[in-house]
Tab-separated table of C-alpha atoms in Angstrom:
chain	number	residue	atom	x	y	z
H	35	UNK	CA	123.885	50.390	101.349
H	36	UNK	CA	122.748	50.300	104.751
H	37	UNK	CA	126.573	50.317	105.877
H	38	UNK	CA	127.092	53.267	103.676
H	39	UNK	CA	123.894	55.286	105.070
H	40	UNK	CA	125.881	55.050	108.950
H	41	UNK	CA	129.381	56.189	107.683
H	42	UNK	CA	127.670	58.818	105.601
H	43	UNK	CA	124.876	60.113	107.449
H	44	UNK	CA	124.222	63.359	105.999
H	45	UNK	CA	123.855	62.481	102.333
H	46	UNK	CA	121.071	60.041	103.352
H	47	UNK	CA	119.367	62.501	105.356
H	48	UNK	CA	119.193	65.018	102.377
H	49	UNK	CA	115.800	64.056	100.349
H	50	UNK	CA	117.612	64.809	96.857
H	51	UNK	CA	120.424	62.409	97.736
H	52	UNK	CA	122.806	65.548	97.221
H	53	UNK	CA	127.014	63.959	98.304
H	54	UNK	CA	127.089	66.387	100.763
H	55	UNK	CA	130.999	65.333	101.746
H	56	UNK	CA	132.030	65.431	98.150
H	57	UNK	CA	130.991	69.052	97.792
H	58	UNK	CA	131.639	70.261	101.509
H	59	UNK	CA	135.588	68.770	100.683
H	60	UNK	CA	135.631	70.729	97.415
H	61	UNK	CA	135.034	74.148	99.370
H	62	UNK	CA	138.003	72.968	101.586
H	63	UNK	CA	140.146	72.818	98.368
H	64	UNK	CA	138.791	75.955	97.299
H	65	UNK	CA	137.003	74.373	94.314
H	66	UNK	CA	133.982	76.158	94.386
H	67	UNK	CA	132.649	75.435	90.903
H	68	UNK	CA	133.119	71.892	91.224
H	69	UNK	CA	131.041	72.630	94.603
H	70	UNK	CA	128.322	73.996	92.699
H	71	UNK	CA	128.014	70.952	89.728
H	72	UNK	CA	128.262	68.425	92.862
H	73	UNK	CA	124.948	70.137	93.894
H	74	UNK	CA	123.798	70.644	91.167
H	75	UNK	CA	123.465	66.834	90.197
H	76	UNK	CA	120.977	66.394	92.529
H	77	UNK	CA	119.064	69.436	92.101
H	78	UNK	CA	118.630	72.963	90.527
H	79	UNK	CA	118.563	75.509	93.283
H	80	UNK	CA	121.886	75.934	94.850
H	81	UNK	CA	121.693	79.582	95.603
H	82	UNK	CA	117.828	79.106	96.785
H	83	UNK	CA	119.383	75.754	99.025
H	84	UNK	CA	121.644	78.231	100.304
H	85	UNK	CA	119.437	80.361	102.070
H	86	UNK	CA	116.303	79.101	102.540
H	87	UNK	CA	116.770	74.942	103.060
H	88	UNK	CA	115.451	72.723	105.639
H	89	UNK	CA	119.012	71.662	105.856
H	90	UNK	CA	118.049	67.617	107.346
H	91	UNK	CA	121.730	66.823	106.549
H	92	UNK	CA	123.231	68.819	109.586
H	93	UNK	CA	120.577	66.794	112.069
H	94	UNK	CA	122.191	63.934	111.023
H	95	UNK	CA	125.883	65.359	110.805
H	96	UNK	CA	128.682	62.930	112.644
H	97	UNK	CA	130.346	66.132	114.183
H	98	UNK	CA	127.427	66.532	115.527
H	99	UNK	CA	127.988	64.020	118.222
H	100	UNK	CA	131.854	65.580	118.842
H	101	UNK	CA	130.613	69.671	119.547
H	102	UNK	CA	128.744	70.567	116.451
H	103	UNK	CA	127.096	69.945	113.185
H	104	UNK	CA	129.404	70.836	110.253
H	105	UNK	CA	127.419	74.458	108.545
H	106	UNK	CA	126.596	72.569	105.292
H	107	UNK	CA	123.721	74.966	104.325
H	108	UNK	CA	125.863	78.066	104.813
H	109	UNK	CA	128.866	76.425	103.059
H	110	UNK	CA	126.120	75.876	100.081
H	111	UNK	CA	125.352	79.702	100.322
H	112	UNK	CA	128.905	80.610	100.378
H	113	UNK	CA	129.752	78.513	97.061
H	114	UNK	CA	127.650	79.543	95.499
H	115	UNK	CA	128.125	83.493	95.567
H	116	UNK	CA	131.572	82.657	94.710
H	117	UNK	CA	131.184	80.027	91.858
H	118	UNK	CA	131.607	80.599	87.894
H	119	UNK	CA	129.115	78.955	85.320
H	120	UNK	CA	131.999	76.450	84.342
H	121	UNK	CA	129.498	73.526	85.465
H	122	UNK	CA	127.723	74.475	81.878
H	123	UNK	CA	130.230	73.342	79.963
H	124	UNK	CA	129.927	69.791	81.581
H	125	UNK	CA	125.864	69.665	81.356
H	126	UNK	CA	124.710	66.766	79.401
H	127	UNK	CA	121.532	67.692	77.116
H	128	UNK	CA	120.312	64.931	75.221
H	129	UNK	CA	119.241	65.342	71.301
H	130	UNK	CA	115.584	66.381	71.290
H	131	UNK	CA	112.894	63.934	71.709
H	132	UNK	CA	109.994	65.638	69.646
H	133	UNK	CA	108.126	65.223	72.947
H	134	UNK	CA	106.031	68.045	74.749
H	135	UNK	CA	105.229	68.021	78.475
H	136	UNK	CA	102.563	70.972	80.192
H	137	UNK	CA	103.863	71.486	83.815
H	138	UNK	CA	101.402	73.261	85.952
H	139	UNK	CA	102.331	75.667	88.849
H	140	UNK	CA	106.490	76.332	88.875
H	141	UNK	CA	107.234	76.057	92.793
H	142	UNK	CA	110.467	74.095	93.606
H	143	UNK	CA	108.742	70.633	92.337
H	144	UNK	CA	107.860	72.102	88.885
H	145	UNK	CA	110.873	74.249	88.221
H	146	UNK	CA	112.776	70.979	89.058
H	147	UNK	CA	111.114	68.608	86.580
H	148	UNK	CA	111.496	71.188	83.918
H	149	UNK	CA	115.252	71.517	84.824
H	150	UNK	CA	115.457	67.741	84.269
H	151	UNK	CA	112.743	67.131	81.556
H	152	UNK	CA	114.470	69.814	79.220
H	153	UNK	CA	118.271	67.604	80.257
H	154	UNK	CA	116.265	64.711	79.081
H	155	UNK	CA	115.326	66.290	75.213
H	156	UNK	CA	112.197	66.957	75.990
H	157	UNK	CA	110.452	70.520	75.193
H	158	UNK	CA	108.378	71.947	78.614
H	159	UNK	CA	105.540	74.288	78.779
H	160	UNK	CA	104.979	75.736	82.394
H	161	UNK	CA	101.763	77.841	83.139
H	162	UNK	CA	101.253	79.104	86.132
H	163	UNK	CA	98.087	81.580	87.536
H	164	UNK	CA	100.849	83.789	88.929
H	165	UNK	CA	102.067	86.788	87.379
H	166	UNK	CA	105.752	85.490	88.006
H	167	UNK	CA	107.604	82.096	88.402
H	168	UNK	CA	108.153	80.679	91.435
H	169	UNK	CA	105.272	79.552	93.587
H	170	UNK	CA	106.394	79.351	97.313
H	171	UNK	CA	109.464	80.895	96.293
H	172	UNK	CA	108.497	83.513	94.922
H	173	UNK	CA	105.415	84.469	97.152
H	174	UNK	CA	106.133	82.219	100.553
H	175	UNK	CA	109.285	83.031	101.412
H	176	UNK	CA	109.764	85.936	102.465
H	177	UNK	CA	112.519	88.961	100.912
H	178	UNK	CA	114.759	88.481	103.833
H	179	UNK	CA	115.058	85.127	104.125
H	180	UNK	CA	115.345	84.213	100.315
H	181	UNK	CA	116.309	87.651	98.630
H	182	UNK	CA	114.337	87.517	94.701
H	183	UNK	CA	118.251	87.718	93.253
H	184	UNK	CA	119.115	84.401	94.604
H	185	UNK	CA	115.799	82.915	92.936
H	186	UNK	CA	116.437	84.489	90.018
H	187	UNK	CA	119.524	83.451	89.541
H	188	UNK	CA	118.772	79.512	89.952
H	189	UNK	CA	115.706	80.476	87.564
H	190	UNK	CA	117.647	81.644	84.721
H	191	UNK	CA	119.512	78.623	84.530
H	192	UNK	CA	116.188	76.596	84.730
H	193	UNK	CA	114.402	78.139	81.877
H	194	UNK	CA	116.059	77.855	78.838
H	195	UNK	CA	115.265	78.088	75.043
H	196	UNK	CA	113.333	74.585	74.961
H	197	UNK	CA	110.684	76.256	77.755
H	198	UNK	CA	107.711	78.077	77.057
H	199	UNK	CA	106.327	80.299	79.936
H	200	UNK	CA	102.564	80.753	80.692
H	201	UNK	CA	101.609	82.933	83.492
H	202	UNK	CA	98.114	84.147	84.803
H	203	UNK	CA	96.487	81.304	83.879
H	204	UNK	CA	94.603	79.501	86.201
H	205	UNK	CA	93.952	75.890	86.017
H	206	UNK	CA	90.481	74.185	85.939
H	207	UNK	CA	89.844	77.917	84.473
H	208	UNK	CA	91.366	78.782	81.372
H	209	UNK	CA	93.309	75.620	81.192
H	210	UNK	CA	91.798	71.737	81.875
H	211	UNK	CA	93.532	68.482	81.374
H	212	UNK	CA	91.487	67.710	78.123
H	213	UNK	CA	92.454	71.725	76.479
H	214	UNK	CA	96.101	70.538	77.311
H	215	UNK	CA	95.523	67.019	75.675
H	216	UNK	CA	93.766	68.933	73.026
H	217	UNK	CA	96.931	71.676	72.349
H	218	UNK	CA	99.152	68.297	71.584
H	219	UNK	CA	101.110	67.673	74.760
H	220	UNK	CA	102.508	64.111	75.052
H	221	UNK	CA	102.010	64.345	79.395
H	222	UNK	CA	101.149	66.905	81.793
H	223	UNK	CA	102.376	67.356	85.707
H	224	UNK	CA	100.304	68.986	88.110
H	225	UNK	CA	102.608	70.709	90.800
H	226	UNK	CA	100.237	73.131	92.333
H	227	UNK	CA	101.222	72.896	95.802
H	228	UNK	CA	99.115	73.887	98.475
H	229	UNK	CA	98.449	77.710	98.113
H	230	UNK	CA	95.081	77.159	100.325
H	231	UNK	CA	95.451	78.786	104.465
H	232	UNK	CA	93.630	76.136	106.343
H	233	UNK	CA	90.983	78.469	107.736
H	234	UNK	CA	89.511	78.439	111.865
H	235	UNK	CA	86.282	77.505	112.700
H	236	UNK	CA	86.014	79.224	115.805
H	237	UNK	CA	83.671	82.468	116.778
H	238	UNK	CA	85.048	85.550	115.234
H	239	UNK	CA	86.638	84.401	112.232
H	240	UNK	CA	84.847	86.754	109.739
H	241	UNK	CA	85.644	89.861	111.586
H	242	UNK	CA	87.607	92.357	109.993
H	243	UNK	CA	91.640	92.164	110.610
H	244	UNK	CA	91.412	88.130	110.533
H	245	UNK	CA	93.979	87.045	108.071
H	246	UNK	CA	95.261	83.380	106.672
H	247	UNK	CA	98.626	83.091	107.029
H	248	UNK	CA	99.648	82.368	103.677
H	249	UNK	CA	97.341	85.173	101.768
H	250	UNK	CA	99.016	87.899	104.027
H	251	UNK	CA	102.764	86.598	103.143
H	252	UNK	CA	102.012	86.883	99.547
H	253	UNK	CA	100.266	89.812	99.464
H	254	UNK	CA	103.606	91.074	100.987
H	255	UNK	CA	105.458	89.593	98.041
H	256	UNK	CA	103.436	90.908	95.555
H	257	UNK	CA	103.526	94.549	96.905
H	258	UNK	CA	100.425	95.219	98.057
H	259	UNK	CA	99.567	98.205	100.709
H	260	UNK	CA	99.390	95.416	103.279
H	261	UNK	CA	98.468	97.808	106.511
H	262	UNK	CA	98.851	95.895	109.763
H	263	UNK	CA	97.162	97.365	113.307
H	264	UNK	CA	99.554	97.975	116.050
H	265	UNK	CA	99.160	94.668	117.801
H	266	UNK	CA	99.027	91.672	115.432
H	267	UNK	CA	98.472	87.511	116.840
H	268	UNK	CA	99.840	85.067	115.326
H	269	UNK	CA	98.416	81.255	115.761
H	270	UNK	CA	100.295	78.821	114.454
H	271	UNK	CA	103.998	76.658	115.667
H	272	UNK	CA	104.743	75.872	112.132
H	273	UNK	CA	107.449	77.692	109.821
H	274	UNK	CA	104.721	79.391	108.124
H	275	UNK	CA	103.681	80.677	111.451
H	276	UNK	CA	107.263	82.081	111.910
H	277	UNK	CA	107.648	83.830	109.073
H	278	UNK	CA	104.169	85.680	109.531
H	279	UNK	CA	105.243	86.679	112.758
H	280	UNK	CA	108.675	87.930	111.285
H	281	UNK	CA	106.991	89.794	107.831
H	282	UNK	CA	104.887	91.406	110.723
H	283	UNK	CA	107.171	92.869	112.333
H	284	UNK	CA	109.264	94.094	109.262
H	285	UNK	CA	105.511	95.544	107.723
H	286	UNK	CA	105.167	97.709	110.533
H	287	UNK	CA	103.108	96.121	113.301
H	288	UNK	CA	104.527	97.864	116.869
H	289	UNK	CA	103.603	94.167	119.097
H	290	UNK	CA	103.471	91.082	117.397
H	291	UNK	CA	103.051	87.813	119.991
H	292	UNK	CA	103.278	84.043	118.491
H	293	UNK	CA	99.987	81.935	120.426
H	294	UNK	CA	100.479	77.890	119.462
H	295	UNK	CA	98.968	74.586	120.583
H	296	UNK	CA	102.155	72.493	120.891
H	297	UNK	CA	104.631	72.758	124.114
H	298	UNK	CA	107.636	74.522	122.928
H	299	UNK	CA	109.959	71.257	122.506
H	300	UNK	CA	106.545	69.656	119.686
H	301	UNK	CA	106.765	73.084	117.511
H	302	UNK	CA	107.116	71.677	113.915
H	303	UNK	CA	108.902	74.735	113.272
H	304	UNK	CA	112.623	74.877	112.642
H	305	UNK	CA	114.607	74.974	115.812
H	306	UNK	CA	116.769	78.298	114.168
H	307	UNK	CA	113.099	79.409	112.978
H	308	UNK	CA	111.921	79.705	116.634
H	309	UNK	CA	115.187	81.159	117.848
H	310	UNK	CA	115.015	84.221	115.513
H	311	UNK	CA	111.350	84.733	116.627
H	312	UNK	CA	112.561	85.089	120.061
H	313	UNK	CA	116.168	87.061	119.196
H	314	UNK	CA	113.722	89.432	117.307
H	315	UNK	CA	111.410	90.155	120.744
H	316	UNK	CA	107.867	88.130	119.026
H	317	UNK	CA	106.892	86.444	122.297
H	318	UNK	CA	105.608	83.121	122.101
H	319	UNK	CA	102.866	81.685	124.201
H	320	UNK	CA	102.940	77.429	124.171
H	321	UNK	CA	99.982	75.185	124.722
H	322	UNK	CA	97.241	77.328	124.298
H	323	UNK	CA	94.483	77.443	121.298
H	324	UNK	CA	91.904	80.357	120.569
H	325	UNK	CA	88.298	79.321	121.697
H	326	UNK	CA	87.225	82.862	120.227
H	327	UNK	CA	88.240	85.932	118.809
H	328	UNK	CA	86.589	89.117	119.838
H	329	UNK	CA	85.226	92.027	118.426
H	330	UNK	CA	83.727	94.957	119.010
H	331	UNK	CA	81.296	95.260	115.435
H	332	UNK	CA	83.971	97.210	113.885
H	333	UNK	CA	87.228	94.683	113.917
H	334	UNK	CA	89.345	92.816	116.200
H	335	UNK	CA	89.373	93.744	119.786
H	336	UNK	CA	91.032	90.426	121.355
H	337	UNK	CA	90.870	86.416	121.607
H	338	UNK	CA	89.816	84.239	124.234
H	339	UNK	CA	92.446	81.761	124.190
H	340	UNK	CA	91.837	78.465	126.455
H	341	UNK	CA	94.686	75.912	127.439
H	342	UNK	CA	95.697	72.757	125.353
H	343	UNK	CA	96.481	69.799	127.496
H	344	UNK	CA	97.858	67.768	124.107
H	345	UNK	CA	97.560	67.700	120.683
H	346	UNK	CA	97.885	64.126	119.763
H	347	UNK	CA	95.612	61.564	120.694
H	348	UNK	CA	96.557	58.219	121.246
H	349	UNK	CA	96.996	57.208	118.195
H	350	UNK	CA	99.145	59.977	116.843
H	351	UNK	CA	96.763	61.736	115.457
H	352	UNK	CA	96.328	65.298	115.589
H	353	UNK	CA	93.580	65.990	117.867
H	354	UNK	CA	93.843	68.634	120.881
H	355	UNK	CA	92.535	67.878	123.697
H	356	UNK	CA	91.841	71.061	126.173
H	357	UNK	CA	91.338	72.653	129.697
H	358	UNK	CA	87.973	73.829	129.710
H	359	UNK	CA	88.599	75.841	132.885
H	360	UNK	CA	91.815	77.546	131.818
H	361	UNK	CA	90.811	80.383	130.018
H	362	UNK	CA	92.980	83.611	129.066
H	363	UNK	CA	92.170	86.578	127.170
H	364	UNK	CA	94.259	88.572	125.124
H	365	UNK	CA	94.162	92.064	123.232
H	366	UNK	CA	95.314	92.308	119.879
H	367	UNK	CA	93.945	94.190	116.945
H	368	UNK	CA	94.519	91.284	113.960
H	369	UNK	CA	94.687	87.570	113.983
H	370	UNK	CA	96.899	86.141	111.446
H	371	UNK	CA	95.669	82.188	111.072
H	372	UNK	CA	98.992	79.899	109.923
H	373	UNK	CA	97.337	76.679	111.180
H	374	UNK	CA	98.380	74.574	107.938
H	375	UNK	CA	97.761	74.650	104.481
H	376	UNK	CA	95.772	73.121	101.832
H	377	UNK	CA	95.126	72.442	98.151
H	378	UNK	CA	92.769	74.190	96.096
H	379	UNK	CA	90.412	71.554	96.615
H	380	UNK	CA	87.415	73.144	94.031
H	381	UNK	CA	90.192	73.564	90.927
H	382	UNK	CA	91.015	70.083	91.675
H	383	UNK	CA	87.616	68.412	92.610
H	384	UNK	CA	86.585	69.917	88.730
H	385	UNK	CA	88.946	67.710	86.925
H	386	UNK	CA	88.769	64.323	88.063
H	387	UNK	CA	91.562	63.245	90.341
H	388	UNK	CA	91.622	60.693	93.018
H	389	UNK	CA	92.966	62.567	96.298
H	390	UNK	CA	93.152	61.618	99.536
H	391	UNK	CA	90.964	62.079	103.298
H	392	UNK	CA	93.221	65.534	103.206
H	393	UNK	CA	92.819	66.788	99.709
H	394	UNK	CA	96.052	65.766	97.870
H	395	UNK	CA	96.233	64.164	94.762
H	396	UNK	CA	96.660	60.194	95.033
H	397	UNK	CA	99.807	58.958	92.568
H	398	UNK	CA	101.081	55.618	92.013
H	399	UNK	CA	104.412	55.820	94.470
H	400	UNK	CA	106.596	54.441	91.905
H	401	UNK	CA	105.305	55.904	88.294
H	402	UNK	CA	103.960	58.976	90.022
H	403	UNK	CA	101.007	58.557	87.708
H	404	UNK	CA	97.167	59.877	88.481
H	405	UNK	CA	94.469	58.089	88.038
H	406	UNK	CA	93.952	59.772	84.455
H	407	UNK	CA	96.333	58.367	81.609
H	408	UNK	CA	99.298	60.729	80.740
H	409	UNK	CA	98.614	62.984	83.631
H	410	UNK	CA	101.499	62.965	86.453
H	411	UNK	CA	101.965	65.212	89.941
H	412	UNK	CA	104.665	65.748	92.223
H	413	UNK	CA	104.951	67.988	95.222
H	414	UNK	CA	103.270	69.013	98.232
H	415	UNK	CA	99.976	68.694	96.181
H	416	UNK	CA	101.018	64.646	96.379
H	417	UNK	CA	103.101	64.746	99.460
H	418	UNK	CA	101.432	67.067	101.892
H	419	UNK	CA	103.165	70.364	103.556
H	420	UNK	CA	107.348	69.542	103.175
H	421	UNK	CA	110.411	71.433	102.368
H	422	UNK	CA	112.033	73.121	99.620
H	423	UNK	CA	114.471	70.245	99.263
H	424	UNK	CA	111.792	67.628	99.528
H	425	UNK	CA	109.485	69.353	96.689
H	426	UNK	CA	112.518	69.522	94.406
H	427	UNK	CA	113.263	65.817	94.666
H	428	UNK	CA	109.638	65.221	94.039
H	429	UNK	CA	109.865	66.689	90.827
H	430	UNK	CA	113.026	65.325	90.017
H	431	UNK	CA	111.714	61.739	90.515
H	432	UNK	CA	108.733	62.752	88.596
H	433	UNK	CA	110.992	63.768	85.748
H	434	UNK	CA	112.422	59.937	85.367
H	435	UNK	CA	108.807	59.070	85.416
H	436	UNK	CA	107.656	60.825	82.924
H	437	UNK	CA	110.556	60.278	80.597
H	438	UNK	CA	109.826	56.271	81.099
H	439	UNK	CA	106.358	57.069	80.287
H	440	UNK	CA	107.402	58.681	77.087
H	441	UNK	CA	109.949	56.178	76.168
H	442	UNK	CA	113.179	56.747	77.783
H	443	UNK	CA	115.303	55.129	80.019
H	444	UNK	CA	114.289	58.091	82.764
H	445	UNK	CA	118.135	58.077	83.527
H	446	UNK	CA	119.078	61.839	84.789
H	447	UNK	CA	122.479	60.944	86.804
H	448	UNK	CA	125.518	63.288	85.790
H	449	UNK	CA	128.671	63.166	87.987
């Protein structure tokens, strides 16, 4: 194992444990088909994968080390806009197991333990307090990074005849563990995500043209008259930071500037992320936080930003330490806050789970089980803020789970 993890780097690196030299030789042959179904073993998203992933396989790449990592994510993207649907014919689908599972919220976790659950003969229900499928997906990413065809083409293939489809329903609302239990499901899996934008407790923050990050991305996505001033801030170093400060520019704004605690070499974001910020002209300014924003009794008129020294402590921990007597101010008419995200704490608080010192929902690591009987979760409402690629293998593992749990052998491997 361990021997096989240094020759092949980059499928150990991928969280869904996709043979990234199996398919990335197929494309060489011109086998793009076979590409696809190599991909697909591991997960259901290849034309999602292809735009929007994390891509953690080309970090660990052995070309790397000669000039250049080998362009496995835009090798996925290019297979599959040229594959067939001959991987269909190969699918197994197991004889139907009687057995009903309730999946809550469809981001990349959910969608993926349907994909699987449904392989596995069991019948899904997904609900979702959305209007459409999708979650992060649908309402995160944004158009231009992840264009809705692409989604909707992984989608179709996820929701078949054995799925049911609830949306606008919103859990702990019209929907609770014990109605589910109630309507007959066998188990349920909560993969709600976190669709929460951590909010600022600084001076200012309830002053008109203050935005979280997340709420003005999908009101984007949903079509709202989203009306941005002329000079938007954006606080954050994270990719949802990024992406506000790119939708901002696209929605209109005529000066958009990117203000974030970490030096530019401790930016969580995505190295290409960052890059496009700055190809696009988004200034951003490094190692500074806002002590205040600034306003004038009718909306934003500034912030007073103040210098961050570091923002771990000792320990690791996130904890900023600053420079009391640097101190800049800035004009801008809107603050857009994408300082992290979070669960929706009072849904969850109302129905019983164990979660953690951050919110998320505590599961047993290896059955992915709550701490109520039958109920399951998956996801960054179990694993904190990840990646597209690192939800989906959530809810793939939490598929084997919850087939053990309803008496099967929770195998899912198809070569």
């Amino acid at each position: 194992g361990e021997r096989e993890a240094s020759l092949i780097p980059c499928k150990y690196a991928c969280p869904a444990g996709v043979d990234v030299p199996k398919y990335v030789y197929l494309i060489g042959q011109g086998r793009f088909a076979d590409a696809v179904a190599v991909v697909r073993e591991k997960v259901p998203f290849p034309n999602v994968l292809g735009k929007a992933c994390a891509r953690p396989c080309e970090s660990q790449c052995r070309r790397g080390k000669v000039d250049e990592p080998i362009s496995v994510c835009a090798l996925k993207r290019f297979s599959s806009e040229q594959a067939t649907d001959a991987w269909k014919s190969r699918a197994k689908f197991a004889q139907p197991t009687g057995k009903r599972v309730a999946i809550i919220g469809s981001g990349p976790a959910g969608l993926t333990a349907a994909y699987y659950l449904v392989k596995l003969g069991h019948s899904v229900t997904i609900l979702d307090s959305m209007p459409e499928l999708g979650g992060m997906l649908r309402y995160g990413v944004q158009e231009y990074r992840l264009p809705n065809q692409d989604f909707q083409r992984d989608l179709k293939d996820i929701i078949g005849e054995p799925v049911e489809v609830r949306k606008n329903v919103g859990f702990g609302e019209d929907l609770t563990i014990e109605s589910l239990k109630k309507e007959g499901y066998d188990a349920i899996l909560v993969s709600t995500g976190l669709p929460i934008s951590r909010r600022l407790w600084v001076e200012g923050v309830n002053l008109e043209g203050v935005l979280g990050g997340l709420d003005f991305l999908r009101d984007v996505r949903l079509g709202k008259d989203v009306r941005l001033k002329d000079s938007v801030l954006v606080l954050g170093g994270g990719n949802v930071a990024m992406d506000v400060a790119l939708a901002a520019l696209r929605k209109g704004a005529r000066s958009v500037q990117v203000v974030c605690l970490e030096m530019r070499e401790q930016m969580p974001a995505f190295k290409w992320e960052i890059e496009q910020v700055l190809e696009e002209g988004i200034p951003i300014l490094n190692s500074y936080g806002i002590k205040k924003i600034l306003g004038n009794g009718k909306g934003v008129t500034g912030v007073e930003l103040i210098r961050c020294v570091s923002v771990f402590d000792q320990d690791g921990k996130f904890n900023p330490s600053f420079d009391e007597a640097d101190i800049k101010t800035l004009e801008t008419n809107m603050v857009i806050l994408a300082v992290g995200q979070a669960p929706d704490s009072i849904m969850l608080s109302g129905l019983g789970f164990q979660t953690s010192e951050t919110g998320t929902i505590k599961v047993n690591a290896s059955t992915m089980e709550t701490n109520i009987l039958g109920v399951f979760a998956c996801g960054d409402i179990v694993l904190g803020p990840t990646s597209i690629v690192e939800a989906s293998a959530s809810g793939r593992k939490a598929a084997q789970a919850i087939d053990r749990y309803l008496g099967g052998s929770g195998n899912i491997d198809e070569h």
